[in-house]
Tab-separated table of C-alpha atoms (C1' of nucleotides) in Angstrom:
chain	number	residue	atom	x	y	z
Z	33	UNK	CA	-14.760	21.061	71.952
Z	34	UNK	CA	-11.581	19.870	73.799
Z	35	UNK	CA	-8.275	21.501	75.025
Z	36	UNK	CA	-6.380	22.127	77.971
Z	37	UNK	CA	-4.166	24.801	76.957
Z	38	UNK	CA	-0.814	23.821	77.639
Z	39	UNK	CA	1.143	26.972	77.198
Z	40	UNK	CA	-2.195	29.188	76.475
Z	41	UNK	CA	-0.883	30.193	73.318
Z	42	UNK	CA	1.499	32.852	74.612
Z	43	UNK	CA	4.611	32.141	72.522
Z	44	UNK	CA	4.252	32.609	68.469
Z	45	UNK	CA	3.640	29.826	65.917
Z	46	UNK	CA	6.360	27.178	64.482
Z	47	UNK	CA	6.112	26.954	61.192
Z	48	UNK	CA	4.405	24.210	60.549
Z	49	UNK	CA	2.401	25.270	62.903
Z	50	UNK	CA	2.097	28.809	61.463
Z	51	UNK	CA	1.400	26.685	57.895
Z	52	UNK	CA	-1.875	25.360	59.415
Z	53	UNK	CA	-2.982	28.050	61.125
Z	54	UNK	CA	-2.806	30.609	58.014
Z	55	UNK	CA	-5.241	27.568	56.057
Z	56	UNK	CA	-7.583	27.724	58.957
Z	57	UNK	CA	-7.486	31.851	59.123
Z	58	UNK	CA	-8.225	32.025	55.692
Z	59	UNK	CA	-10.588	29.182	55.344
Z	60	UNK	CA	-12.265	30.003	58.488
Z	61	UNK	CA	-12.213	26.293	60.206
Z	62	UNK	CA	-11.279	23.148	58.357
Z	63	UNK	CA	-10.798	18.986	58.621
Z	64	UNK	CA	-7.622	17.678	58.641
Z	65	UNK	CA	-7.974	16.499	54.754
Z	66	UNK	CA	-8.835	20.101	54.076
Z	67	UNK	CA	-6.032	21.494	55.496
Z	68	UNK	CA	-4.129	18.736	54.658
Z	69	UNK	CA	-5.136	19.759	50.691
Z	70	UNK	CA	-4.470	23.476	51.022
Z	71	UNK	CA	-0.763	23.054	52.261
Z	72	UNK	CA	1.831	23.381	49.254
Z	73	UNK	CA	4.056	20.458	49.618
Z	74	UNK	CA	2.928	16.996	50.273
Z	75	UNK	CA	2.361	15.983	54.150
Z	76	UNK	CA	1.372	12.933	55.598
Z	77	UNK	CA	-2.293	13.226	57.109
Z	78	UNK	CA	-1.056	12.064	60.458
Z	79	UNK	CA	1.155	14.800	60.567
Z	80	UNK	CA	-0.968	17.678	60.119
Z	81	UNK	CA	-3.757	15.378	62.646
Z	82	UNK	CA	-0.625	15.679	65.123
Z	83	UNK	CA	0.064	19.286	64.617
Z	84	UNK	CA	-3.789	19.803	65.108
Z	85	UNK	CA	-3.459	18.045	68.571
Z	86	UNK	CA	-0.858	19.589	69.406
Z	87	UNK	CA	-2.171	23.255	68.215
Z	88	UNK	CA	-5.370	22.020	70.388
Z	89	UNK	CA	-3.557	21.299	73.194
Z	90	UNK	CA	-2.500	24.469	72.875
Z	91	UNK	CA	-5.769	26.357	72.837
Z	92	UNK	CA	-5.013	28.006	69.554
Z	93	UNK	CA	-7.529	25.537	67.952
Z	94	UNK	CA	-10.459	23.334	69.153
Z	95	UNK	CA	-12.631	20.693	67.420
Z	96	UNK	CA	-16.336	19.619	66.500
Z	97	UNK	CA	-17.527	16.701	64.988
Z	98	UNK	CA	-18.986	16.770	62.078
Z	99	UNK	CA	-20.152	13.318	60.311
Z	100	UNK	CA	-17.224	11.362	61.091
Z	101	UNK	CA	-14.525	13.461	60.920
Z	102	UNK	CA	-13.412	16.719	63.137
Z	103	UNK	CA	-13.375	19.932	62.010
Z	104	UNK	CA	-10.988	22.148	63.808
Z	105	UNK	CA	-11.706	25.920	64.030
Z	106	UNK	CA	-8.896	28.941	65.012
Z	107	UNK	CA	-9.324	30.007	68.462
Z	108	UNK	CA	-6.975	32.377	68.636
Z	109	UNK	CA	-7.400	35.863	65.979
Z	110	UNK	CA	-4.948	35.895	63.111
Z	111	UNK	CA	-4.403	40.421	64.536
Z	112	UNK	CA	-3.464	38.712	68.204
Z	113	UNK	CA	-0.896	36.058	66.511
Z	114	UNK	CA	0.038	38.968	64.126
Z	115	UNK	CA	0.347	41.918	67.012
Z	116	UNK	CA	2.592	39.692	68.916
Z	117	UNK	CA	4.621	38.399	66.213
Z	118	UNK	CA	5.203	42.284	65.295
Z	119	UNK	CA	5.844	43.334	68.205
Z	120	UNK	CA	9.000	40.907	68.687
Z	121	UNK	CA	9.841	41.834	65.531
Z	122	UNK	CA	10.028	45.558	66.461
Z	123	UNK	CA	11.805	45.078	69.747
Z	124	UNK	CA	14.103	42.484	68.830
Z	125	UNK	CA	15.080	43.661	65.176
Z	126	UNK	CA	14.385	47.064	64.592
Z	127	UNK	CA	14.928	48.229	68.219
Z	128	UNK	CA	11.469	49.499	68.687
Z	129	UNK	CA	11.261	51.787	65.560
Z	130	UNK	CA	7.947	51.511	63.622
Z	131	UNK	CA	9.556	53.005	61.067
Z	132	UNK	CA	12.878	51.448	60.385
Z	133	UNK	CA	10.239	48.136	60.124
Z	134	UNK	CA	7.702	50.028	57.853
Z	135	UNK	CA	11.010	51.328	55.694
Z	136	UNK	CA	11.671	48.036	55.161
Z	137	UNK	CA	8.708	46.558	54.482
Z	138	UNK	CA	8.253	48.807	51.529
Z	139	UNK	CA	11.794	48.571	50.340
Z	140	UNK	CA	11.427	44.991	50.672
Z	141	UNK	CA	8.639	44.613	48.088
Z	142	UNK	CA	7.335	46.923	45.262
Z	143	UNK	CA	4.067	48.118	46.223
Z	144	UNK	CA	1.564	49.490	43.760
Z	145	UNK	CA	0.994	53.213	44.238
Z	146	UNK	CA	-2.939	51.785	45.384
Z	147	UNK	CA	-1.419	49.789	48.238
Z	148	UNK	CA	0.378	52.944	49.567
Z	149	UNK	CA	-2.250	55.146	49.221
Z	150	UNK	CA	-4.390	52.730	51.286
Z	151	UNK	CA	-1.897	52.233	53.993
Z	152	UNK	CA	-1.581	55.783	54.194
Z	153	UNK	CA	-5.104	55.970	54.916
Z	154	UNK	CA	-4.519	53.886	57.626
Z	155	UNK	CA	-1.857	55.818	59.050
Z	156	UNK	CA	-4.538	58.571	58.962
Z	157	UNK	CA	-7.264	56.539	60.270
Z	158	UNK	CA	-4.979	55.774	63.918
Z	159	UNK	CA	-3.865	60.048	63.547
Z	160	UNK	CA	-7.616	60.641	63.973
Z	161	UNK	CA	-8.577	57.997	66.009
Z	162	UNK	CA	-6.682	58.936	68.397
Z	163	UNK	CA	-7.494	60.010	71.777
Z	164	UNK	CA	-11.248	59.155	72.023
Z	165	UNK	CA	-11.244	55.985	73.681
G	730	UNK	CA	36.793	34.839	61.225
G	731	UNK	CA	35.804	31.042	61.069
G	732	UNK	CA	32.063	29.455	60.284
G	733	UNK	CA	30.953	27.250	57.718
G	734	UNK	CA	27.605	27.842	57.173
G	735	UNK	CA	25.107	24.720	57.712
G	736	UNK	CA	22.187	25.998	56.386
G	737	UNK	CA	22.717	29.561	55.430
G	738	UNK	CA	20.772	31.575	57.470
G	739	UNK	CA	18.057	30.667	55.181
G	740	UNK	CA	15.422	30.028	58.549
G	741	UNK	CA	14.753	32.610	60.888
G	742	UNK	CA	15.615	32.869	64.752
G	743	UNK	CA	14.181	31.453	67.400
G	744	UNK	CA	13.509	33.247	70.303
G	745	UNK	CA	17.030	32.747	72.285
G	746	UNK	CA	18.625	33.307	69.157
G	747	UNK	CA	16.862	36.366	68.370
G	748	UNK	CA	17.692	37.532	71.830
G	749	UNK	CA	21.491	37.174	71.331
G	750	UNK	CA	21.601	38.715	67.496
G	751	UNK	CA	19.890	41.596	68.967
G	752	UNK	CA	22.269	42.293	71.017
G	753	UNK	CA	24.715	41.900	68.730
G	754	UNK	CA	22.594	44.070	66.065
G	755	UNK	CA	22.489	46.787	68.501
G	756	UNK	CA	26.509	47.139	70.022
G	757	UNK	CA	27.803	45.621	66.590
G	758	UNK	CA	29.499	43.070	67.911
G	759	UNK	CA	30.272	41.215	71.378
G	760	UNK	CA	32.266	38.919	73.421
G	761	UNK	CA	30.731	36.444	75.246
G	762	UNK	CA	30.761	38.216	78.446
G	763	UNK	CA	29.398	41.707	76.930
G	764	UNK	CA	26.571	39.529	75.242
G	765	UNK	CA	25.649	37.677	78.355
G	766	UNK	CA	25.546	40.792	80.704
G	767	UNK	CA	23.226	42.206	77.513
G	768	UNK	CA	20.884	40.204	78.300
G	769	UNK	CA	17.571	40.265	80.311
G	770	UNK	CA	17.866	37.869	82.801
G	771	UNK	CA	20.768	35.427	83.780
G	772	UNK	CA	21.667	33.083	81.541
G	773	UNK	CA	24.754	30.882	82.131
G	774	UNK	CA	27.946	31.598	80.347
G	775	UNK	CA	28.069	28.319	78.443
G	776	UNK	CA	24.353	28.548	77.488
G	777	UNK	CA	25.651	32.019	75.551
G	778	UNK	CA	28.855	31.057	74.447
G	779	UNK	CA	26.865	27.738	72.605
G	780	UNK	CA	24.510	29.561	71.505
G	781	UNK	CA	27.089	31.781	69.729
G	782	UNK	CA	28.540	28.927	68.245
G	783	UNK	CA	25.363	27.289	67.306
G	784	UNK	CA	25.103	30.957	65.332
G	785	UNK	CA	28.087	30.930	63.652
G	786	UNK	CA	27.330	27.079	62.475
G	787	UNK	CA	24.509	29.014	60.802
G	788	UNK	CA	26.446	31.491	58.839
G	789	UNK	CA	25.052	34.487	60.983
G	790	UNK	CA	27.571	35.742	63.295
G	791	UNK	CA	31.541	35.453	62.718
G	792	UNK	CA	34.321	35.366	65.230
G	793	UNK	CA	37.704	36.691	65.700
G	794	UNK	CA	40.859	36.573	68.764
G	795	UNK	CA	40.118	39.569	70.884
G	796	UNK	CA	43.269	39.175	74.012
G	797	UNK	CA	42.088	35.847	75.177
G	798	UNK	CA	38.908	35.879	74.468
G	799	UNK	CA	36.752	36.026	71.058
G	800	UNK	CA	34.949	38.610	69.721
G	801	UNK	CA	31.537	38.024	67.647
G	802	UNK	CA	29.895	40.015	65.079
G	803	UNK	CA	26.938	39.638	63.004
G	804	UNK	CA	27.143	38.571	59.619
G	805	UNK	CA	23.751	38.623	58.711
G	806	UNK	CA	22.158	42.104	58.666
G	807	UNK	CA	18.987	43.268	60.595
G	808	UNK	CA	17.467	44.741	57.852
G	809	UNK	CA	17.598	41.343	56.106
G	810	UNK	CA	16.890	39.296	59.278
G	811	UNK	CA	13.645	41.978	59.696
G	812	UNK	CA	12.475	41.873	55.973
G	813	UNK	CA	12.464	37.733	55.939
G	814	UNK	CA	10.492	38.220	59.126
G	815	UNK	CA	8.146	40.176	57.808
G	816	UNK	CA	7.442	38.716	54.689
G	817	UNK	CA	6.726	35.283	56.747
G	818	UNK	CA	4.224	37.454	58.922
G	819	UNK	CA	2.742	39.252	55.924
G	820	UNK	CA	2.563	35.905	53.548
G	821	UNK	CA	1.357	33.478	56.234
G	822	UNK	CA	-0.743	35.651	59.304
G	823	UNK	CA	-2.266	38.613	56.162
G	824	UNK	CA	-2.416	36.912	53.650
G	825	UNK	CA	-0.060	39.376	51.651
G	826	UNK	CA	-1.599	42.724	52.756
G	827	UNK	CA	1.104	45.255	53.874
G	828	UNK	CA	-2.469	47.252	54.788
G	829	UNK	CA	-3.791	44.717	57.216
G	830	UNK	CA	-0.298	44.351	58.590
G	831	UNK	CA	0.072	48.376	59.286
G	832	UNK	CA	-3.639	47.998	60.537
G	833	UNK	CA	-2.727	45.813	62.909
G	834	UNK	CA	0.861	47.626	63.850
G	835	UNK	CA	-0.865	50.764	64.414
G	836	UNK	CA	-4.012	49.597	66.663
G	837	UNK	CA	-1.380	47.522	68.711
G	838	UNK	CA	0.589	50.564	69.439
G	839	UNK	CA	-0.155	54.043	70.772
G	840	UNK	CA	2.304	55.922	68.326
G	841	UNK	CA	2.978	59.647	68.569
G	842	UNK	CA	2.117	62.167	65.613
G	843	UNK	CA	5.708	62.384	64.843
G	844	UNK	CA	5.879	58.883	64.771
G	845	UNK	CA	2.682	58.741	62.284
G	846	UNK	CA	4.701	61.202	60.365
G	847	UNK	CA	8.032	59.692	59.962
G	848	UNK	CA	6.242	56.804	59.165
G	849	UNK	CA	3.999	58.617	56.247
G	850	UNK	CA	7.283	60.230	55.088
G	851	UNK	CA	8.316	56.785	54.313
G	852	UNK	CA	5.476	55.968	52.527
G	853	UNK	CA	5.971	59.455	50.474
G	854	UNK	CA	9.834	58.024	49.584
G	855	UNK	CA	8.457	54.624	48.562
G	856	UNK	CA	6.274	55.912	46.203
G	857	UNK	CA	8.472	59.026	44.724
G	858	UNK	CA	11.252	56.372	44.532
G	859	UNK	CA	9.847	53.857	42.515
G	860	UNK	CA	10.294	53.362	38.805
G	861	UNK	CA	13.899	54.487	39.134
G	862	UNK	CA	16.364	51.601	39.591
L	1046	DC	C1'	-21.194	-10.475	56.428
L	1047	DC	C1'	-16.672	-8.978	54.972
L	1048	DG	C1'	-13.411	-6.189	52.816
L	1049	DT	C1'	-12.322	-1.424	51.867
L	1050	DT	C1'	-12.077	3.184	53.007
L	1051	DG	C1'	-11.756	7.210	55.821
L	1052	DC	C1'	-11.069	8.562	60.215
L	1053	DT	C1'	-8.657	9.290	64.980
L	1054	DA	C1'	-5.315	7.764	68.559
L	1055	DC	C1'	-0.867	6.259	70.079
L	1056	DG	C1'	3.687	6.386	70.259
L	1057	DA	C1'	8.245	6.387	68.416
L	1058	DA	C1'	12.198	8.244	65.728
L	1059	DG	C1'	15.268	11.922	64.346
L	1060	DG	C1'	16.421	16.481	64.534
L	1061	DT	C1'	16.774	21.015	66.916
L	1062	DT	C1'	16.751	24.231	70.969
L	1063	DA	C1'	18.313	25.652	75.248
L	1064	DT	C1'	20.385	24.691	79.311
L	1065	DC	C1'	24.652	23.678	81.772
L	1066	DG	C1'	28.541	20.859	84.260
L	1067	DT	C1'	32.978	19.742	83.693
L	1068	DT	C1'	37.443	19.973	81.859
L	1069	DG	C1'	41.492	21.939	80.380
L	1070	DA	C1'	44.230	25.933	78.759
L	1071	DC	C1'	46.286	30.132	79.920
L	1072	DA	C1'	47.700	34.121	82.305
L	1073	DC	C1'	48.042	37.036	86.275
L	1074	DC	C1'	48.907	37.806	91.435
L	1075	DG	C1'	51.311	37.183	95.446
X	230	DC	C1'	55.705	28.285	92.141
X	231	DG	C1'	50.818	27.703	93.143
X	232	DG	C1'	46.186	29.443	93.521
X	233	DT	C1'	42.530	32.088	91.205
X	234	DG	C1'	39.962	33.862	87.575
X	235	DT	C1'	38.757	33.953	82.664
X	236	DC	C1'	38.010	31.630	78.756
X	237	DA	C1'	36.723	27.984	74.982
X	238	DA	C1'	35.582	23.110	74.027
X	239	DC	C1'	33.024	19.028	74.780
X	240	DG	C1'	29.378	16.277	76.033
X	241	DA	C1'	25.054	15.528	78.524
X	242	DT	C1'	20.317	16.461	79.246
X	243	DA	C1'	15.563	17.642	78.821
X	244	DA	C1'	12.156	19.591	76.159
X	245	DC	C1'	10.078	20.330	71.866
X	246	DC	C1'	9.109	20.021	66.669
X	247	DT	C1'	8.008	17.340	62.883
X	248	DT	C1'	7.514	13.441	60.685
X	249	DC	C1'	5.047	9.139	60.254
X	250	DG	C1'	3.951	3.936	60.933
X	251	DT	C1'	0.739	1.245	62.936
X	252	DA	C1'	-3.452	0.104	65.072
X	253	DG	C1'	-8.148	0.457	65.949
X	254	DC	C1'	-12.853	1.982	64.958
X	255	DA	C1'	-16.905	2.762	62.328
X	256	DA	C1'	-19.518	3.054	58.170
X	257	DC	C1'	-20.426	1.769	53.504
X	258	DG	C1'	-20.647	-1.246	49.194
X	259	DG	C1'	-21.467	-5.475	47.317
DNA sequence: CCGTTGCTACGAAGGTTATCGTTGACACCG
DNA sequence: CGGTGTCAACGATAACCTTCGTAGCAACGG
């Protein structure tokens, strides 16, 4: 592992930087071919080694070896990069309402009466879970 | 009104321009002046009055005479600024769960029980209100 | 052993963001 | 009239994003 966090990851994602950061969320960690493989248009593969580098510098990724190649692991949670990319949305757009953004979220996109029933459950979940810790 | 759109509005903000259109969003419109006193901490007049014009270049505010000075409106609507935002957060940091997204909202927050509500009651209008239009 | 292949490292180019300084126009005050 | 304050326009600057070309290294195949 290597990295001297530059900024410490306090700002949000480009989006190329965002890009390789969803691959390595949803893969889990990932060399530079891999992720170079999973993004949808064609990039060089010293462009997505720079945006590693630069993501490492960073600190939102860091590196092993393995064989002869790197693979490069998140450090930094897809719910931290996604809390703090809501919560400039909520501030900045929707003026702090949770609601105008959940209003349109779901007016946004037609969501199957299973995917509301589950978020509701999660609006229940935080109602409940409230006040214990 | 002036502003020949350069690339349409298509990308989202960045931070300083987020900063300014929520100002805007919020009084409905601005001069330079009103826009820079809106804002957190002091920014030079030029810096906002470029910035302005680097928006309207964009397509997402619009000008017009106001005495001496101009006055600048939004042309691009929060609601549309917020759902392109969102779907970039739900596509790229969820991978396409809404659910995981609320999860997320509503651990990040503490929200009040009429909060929770309003927000329920606007997953009870999704869901009556689909299957209509 | 030598060429090929698969890597990383370096650094540069072109575009964008964000910040102003300076200039010049215009109007109001005294 | 002449100074002062308000305003937009222009250009400069520094930092950053994104893209690669090129070079160098190490291992592998024949």
């Amino acid at each position: 592992m290597t990295g001297k966090p530059r900024d410490g990851g306090r700002k949000g994602f480009t989006d190329r930087e965002l890009d390789i950061m969803s691959v390595l969320w949803r893969e889990g960690s990932g060399t530079v071919a891999e992720v170079r493989d999973a993004l949808d248009g064609d990039v060089g593969y010293t462009t997505v080694l720079k945006m590693l580098q630069i993501l490492e510098e960073k600190g939102a990724v860091g590196h092993e070896r393995e064989g002869r190649a790197y693979r490069y692991v998140p450090l930094v949670a897809s719910a931290s990069a996604g809390g703090r990319a809501l919560r400039r949305i909520v501030n900045k757009i929707f003026h702090g309402s949770a609601e105008m953004l959940l209003a349109t979220l779901v007016e946004d996109r037609d969501f199957s009466d299973e995917e509301i029933k589950r978020m509701r459950s999660v609006l229940d979940r935080a109602e409940r879970g409230r006040g214990e810790k």
